Short mmCIF file of C-alpha atoms (C1' of nucleotides) in Angstrom, two decimals:
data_model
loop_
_atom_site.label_atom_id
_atom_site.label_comp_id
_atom_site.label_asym_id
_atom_site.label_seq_id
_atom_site.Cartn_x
_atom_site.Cartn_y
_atom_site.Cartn_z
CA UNK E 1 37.78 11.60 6.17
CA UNK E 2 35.73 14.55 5.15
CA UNK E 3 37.23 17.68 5.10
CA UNK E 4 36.90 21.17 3.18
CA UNK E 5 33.49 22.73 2.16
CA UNK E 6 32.15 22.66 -1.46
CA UNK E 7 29.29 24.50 -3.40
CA UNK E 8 27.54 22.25 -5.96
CA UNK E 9 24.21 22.52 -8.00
CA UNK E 10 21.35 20.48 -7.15
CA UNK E 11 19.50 19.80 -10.74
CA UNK E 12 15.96 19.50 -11.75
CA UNK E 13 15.28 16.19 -10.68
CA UNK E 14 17.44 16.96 -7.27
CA UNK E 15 20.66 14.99 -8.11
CA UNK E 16 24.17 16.45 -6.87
CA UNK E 17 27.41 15.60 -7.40
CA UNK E 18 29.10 14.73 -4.33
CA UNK E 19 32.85 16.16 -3.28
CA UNK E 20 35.30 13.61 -5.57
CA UNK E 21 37.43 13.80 -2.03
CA UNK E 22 34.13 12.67 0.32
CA UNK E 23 33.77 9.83 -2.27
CA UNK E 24 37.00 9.15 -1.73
CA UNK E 25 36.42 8.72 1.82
CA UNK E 26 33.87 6.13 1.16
CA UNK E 27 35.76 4.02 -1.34
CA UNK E 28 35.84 0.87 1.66
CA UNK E 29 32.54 0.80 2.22
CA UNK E 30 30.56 -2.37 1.90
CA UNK E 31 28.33 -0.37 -0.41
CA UNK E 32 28.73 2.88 -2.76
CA UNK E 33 26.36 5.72 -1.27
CA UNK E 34 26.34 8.07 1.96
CA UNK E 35 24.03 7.98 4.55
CA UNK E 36 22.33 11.27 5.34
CA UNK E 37 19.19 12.10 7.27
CA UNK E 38 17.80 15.75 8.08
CA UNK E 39 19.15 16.89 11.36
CA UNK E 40 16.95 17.94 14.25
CA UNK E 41 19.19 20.77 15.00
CA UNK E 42 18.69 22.83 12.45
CA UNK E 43 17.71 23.26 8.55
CA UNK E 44 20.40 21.38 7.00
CA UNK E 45 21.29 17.00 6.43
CA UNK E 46 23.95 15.16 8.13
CA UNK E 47 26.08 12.54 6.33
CA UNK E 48 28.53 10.41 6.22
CA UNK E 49 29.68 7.17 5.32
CA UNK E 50 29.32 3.12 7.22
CA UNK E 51 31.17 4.94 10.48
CA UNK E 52 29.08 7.29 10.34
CA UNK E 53 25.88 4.77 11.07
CA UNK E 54 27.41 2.59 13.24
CA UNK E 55 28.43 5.52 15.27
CA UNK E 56 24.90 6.86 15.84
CA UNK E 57 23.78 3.53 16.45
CA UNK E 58 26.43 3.02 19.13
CA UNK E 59 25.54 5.82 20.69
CA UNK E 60 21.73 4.66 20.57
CA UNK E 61 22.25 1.18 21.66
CA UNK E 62 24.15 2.31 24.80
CA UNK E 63 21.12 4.02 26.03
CA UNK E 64 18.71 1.93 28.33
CA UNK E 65 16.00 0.62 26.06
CA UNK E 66 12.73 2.76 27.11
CA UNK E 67 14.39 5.80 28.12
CA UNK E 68 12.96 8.89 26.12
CA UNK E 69 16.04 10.04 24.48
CA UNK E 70 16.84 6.96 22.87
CA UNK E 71 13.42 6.83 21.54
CA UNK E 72 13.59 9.88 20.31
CA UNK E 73 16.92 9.47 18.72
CA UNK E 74 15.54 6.23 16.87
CA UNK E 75 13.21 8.04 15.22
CA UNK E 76 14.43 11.06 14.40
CA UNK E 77 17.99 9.68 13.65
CA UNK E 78 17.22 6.34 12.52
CA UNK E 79 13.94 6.75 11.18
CA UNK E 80 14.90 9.61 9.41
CA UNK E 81 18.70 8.37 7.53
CA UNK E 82 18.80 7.48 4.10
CA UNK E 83 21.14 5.50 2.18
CA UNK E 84 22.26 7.78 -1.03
CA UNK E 85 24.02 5.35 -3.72
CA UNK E 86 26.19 6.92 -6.30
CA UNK E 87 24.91 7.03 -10.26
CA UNK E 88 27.85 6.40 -12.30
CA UNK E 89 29.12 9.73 -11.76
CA UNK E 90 29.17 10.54 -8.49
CA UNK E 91 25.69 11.75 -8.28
CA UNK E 92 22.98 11.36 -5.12
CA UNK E 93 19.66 11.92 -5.38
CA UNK E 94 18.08 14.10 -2.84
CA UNK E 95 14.59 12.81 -1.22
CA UNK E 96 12.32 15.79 -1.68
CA UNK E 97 11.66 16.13 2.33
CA UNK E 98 15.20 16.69 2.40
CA UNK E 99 15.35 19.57 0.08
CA UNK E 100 12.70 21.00 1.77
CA UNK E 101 14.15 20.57 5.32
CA UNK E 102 17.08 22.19 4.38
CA UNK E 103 15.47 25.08 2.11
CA UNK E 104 17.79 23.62 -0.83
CA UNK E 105 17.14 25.77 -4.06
CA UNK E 106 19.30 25.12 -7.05
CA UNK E 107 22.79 25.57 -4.58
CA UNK E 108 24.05 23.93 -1.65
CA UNK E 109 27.07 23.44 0.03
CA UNK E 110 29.14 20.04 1.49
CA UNK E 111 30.92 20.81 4.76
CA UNK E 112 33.31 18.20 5.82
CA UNK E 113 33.65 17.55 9.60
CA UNK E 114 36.14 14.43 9.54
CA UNK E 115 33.76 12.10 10.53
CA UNK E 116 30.40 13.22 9.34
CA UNK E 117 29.62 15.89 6.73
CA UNK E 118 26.88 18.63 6.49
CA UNK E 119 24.70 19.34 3.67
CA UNK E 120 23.49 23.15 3.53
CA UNK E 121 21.46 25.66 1.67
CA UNK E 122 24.70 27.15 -0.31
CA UNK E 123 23.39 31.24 0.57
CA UNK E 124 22.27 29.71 3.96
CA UNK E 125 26.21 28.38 4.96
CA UNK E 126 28.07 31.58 3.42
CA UNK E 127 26.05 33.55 5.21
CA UNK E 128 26.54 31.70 8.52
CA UNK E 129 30.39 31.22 7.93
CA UNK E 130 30.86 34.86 8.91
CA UNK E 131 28.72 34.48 11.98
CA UNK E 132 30.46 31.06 13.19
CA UNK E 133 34.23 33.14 13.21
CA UNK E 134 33.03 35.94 14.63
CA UNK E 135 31.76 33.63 17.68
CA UNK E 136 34.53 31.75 17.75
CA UNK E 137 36.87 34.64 17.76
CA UNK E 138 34.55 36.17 20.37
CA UNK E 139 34.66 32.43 22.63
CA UNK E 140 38.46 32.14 22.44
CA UNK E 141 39.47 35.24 24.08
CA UNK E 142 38.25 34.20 26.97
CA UNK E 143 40.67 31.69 28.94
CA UNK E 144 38.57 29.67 30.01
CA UNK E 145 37.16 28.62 26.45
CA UNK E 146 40.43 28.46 25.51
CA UNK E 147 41.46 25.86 27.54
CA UNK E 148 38.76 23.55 26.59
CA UNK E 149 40.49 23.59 23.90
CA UNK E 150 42.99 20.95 25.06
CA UNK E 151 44.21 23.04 26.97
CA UNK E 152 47.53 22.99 25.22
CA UNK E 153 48.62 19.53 26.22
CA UNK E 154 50.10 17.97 23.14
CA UNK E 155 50.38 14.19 22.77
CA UNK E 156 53.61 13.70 24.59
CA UNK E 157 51.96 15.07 27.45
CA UNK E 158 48.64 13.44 27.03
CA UNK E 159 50.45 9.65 26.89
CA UNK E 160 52.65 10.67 30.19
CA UNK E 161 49.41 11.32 31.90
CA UNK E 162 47.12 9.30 30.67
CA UNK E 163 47.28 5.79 32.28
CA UNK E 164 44.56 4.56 29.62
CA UNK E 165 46.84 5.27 26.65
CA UNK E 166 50.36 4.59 28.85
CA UNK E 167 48.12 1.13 29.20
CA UNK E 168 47.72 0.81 25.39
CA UNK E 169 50.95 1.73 25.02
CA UNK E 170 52.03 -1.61 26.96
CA UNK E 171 49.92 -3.79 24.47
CA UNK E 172 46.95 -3.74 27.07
CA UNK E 173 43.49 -3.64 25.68
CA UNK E 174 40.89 -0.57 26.49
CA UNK Y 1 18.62 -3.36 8.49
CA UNK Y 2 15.47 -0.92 8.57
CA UNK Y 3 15.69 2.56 7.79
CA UNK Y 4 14.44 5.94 6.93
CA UNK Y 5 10.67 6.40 7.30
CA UNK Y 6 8.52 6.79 4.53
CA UNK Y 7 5.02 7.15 4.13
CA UNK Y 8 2.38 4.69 2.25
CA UNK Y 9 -1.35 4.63 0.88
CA UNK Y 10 -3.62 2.18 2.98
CA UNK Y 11 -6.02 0.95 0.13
CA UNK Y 12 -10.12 -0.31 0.41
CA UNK Y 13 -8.62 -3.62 1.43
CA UNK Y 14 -6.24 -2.23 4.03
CA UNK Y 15 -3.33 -3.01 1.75
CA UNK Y 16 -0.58 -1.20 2.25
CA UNK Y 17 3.12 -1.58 0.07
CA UNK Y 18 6.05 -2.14 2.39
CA UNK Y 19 8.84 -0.06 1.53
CA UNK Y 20 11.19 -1.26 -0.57
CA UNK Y 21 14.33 -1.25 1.57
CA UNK Y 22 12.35 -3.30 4.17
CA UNK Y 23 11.87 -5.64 1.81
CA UNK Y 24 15.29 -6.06 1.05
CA UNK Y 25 16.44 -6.57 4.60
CA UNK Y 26 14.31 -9.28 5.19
CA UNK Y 27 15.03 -10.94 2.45
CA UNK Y 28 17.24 -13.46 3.49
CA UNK Y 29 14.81 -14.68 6.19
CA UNK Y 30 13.25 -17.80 5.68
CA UNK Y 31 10.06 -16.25 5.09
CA UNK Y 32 8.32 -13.81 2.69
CA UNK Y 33 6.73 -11.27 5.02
CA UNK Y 34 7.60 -9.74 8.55
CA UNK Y 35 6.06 -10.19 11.93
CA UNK Y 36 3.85 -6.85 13.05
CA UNK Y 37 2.04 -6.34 16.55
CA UNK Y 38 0.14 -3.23 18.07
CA UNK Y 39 2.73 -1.67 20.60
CA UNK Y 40 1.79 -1.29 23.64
CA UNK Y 41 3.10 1.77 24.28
CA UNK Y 42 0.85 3.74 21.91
CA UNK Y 43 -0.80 4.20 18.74
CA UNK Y 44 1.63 2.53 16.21
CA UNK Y 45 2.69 -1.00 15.44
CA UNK Y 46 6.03 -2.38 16.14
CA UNK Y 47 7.17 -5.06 13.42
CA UNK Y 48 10.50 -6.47 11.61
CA UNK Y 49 11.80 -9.62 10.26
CA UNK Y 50 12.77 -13.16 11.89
CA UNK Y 51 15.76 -11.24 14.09
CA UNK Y 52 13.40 -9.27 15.54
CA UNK Y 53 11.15 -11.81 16.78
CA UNK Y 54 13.74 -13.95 18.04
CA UNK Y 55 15.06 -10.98 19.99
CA UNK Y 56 11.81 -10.73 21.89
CA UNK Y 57 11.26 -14.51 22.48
CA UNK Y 58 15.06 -14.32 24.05
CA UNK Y 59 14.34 -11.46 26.25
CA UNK Y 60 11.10 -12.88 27.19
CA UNK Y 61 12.47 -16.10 28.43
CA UNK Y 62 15.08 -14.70 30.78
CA UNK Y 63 12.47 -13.69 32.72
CA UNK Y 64 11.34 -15.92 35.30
CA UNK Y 65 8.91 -18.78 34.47
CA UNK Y 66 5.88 -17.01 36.72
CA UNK Y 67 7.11 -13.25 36.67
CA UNK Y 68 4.36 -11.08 36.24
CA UNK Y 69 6.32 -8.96 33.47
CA UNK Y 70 7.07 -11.87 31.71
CA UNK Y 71 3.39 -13.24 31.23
CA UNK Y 72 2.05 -9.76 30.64
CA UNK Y 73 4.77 -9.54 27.65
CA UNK Y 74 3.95 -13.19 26.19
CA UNK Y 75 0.51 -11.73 25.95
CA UNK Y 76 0.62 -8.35 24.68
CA UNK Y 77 4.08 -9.38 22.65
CA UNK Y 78 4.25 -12.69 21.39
CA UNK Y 79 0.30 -12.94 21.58
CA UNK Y 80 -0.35 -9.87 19.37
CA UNK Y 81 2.61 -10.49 16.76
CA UNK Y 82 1.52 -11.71 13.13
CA UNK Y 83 3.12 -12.92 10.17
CA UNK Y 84 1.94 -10.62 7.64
CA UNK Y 85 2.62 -12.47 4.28
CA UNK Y 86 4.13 -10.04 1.18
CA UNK Y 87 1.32 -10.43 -2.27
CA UNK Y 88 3.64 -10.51 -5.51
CA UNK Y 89 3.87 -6.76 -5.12
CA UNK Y 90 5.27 -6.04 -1.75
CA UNK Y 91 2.08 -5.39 -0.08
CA UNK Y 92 0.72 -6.56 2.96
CA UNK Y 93 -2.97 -7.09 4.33
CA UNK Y 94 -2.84 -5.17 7.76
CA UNK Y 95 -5.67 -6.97 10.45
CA UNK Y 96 -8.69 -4.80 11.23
CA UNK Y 97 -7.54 -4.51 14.88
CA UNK Y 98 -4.07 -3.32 13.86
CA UNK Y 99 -5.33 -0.59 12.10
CA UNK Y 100 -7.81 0.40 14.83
CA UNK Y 101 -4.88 0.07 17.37
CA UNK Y 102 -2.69 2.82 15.74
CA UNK Y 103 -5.54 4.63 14.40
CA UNK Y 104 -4.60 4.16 10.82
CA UNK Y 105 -7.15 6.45 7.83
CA UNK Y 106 -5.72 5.84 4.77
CA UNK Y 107 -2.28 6.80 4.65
CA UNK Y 108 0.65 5.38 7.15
CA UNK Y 109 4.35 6.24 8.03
CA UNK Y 110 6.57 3.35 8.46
CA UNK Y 111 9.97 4.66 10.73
CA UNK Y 112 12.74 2.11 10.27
CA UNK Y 113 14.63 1.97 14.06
CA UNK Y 114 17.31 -0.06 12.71
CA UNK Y 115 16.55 -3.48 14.14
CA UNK Y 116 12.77 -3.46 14.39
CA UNK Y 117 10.16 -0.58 12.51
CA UNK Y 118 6.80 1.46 13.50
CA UNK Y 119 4.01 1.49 11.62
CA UNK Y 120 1.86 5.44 12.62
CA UNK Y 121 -0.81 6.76 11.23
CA UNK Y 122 0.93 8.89 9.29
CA UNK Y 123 -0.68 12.26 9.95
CA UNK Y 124 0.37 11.49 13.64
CA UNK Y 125 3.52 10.23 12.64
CA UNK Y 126 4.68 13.99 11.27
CA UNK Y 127 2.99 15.70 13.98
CA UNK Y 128 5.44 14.18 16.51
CA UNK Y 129 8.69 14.23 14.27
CA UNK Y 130 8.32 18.14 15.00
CA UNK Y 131 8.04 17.59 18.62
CA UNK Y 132 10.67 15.07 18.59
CA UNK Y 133 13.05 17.19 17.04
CA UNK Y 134 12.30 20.09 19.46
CA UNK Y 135 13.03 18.10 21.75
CA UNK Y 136 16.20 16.83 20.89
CA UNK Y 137 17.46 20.25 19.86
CA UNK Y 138 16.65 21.34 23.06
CA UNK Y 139 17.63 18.72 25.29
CA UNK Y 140 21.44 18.54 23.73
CA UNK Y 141 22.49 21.74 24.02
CA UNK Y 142 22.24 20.71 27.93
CA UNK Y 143 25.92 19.62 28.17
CA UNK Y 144 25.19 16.60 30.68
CA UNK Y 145 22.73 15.38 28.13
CA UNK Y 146 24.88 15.64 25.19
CA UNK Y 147 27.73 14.24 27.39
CA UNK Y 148 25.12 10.46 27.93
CA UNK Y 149 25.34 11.14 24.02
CA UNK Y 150 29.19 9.60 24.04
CA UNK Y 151 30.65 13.20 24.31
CA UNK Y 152 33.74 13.64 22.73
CA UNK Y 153 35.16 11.35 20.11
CA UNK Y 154 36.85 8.09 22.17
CA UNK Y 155 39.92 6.91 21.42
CA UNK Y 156 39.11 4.23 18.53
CA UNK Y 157 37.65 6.52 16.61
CA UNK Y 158 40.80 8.52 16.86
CA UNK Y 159 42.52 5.83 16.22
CA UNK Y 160 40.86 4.59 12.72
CA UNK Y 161 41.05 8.18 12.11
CA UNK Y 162 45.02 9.27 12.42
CA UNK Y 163 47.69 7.19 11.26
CA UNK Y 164 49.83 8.65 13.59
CA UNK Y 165 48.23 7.87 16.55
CA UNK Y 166 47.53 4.25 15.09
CA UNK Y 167 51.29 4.28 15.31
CA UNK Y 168 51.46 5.76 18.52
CA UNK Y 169 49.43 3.20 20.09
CA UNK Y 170 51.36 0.50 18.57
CA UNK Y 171 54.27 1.40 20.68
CA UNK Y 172 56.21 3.40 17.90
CA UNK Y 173 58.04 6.52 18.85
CA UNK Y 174 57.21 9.59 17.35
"C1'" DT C 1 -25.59 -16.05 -1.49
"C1'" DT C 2 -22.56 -12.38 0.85
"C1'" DG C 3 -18.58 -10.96 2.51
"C1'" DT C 4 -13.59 -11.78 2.82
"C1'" DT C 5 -9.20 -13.14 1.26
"C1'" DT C 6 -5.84 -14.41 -2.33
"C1'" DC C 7 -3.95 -14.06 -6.66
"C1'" DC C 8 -3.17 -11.72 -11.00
"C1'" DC C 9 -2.67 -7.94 -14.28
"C1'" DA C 10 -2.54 -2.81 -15.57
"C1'" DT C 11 -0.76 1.75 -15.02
"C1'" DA C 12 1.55 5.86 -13.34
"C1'" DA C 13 5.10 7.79 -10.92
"C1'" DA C 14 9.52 7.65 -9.00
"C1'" DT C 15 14.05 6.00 -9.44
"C1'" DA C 16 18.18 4.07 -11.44
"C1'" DC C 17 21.06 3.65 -15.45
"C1'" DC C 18 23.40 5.24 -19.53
"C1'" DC C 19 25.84 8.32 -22.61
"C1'" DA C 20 27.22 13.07 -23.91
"C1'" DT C 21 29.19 17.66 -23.01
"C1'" DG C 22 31.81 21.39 -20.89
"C1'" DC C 23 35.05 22.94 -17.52
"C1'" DT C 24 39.44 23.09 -15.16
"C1'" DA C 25 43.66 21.77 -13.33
"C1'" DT C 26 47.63 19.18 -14.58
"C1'" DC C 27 51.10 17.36 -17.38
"C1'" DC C 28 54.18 17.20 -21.18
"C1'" DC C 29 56.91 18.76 -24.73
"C1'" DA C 30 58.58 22.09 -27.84
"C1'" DT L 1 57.59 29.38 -20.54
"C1'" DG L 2 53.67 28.88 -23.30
"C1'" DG L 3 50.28 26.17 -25.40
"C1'" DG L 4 48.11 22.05 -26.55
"C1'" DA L 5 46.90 17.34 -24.95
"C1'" DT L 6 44.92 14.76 -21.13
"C1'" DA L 7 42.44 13.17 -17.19
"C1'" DG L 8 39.23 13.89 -13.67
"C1'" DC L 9 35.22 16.21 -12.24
"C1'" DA L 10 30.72 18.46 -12.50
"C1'" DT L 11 26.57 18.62 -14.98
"C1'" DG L 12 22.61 17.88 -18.55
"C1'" DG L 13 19.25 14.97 -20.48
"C1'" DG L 14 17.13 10.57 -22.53
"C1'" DT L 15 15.71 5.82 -21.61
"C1'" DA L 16 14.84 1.65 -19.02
"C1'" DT L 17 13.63 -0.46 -14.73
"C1'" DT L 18 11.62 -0.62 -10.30
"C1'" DT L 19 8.18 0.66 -7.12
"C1'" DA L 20 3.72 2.06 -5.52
"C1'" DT L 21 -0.98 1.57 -6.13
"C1'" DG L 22 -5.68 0.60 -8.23
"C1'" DG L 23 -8.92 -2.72 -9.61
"C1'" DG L 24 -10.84 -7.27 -11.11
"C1'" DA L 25 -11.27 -12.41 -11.18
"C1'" DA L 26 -10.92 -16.63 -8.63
"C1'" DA L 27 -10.90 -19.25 -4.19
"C1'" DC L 28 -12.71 -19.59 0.46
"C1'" DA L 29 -15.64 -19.12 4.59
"C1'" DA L 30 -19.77 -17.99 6.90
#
DNA sequence: TTGTTTCCCATAAATACCCATGCTATCCCA
DNA sequence: TGGGATAGCATGGGTATTTATGGGAAACAA
């Protein structure tokens, strides 16, 4: 999966090289490219690789059919992904909307979030790094955080409380 | 399937190229060109290959033979769709009353929605993608939104994820 | 005719493909 | 342990191919 966060140069005709490891990641994939689309969230792409699709589509299809946030998810997550192949080196181009959604300029930055990955200004993510631990470390002191957490239940725990996974663990289907 | 969104000149003869990928995901149906008809639940077309047509014909006829739903979608569905033929280049000929119906001047947007597509004018296309996002940002960062979302990740995906907890679930001991 | 549609060719821009170079971490052997 | 060889990765730039789009000639309908 995608992991670690890495700094590359985005050229004059917008290629970048992506991660060797987030390639890696991809190798199985029916085809050899990422999908990424600009994320409504903020200036900066999301990524990822055929789970990453067929997650958000999932997620999409399990909403009722004319209900507004699906609608709005099919466009703006849907309508806005594109599939990235690889040039013989490990290159992507990057659409120009894209660049500009994400003020890209020269620099930007892979972050790998196991299943998805996010594609940053490179100034724009240092500069939030320091912000992010200085929330979290802020968010954790309190207990209650904390515990959302998990709470500190580790696995053993989990499958002696869980009936779904003491089910699984019997050969039963979910 | 159809995706991304990307924008396209209308010419003097209400030509208009149909991207690319679109083409390539119909390519397989039996014929060259894709089914269009003026949603009506705006200003924008609705269109996509043979699947998508069958789709609509199946959920049509579950209906009841005299429903009122089901003879108002025959009409406004199945009676506005057209086969829009591609020309050696890609393009299509959109109808006069297509391009009234979604107010089309010159330029359009087409926003792939994975099984099916919109065709906006494209002015109004980028005009709501702001809103859309907006709205998206806003609405997820209410919890009991986000949670209709899929929440947190479910156990599959933890499962292709961690080969440990593939083992886990296979009955092996830790 | 006159207006409309279909087919064909021309061109410009965007994109994909190819090969070359420099950097760095790793390995191997003296 | 040091230093050179090596392999993988990131990056630069030239060329070929595809795609988008404009316009004209031929076929068709009113």
């Amino acid at each position: 999966m995608f992991l670690s966060t890495s700094e590359h140069g985005v050229d004059a005709k917008n290629r970048v090289s992506v991660p060797a490891g987030y390639r890696e990641a991809v190798r199985n994939d029916p085809c050899e490219g990422i999908y990424v689309f600009p994320h409504f969230d903020g200036p900066y792409l999301e990524g990822g690789g055929e789970h990453f699709v067929q997650q958000y589509r999932l997620d999409i299809a399990r909403l009722p059919r004319y209900d507004q946030l699906r609608k709005d998810l099919e466009e703006a997550v849907l309508g806005g992904i594109r599939r990235l192949d690889f040039d013989s080196t490990g290159r992507v181009t990057l659409p120009r909307e894209f660049i500009e959604h994400a003020g890209i300029d020269g620099r930007c930055a892979f972050v790998g979030c196991d299943g998805h990955f996010q594609i940053w200004n490179a100034q724009t993510q240092a500069d939030r790094l320091g912000d992010i631990r200085a929330r979290l470390s802020r968010r954790l002191q309190d207990p209650a955080e904390a515990a959302r957490l998990g709470g500190g239940a580790d696995l053993q725990t989990l499958m002696g409380n869980s009936e779904t996974l003491s089910a699984l663990l019997k050969g039963e289907k979910l």
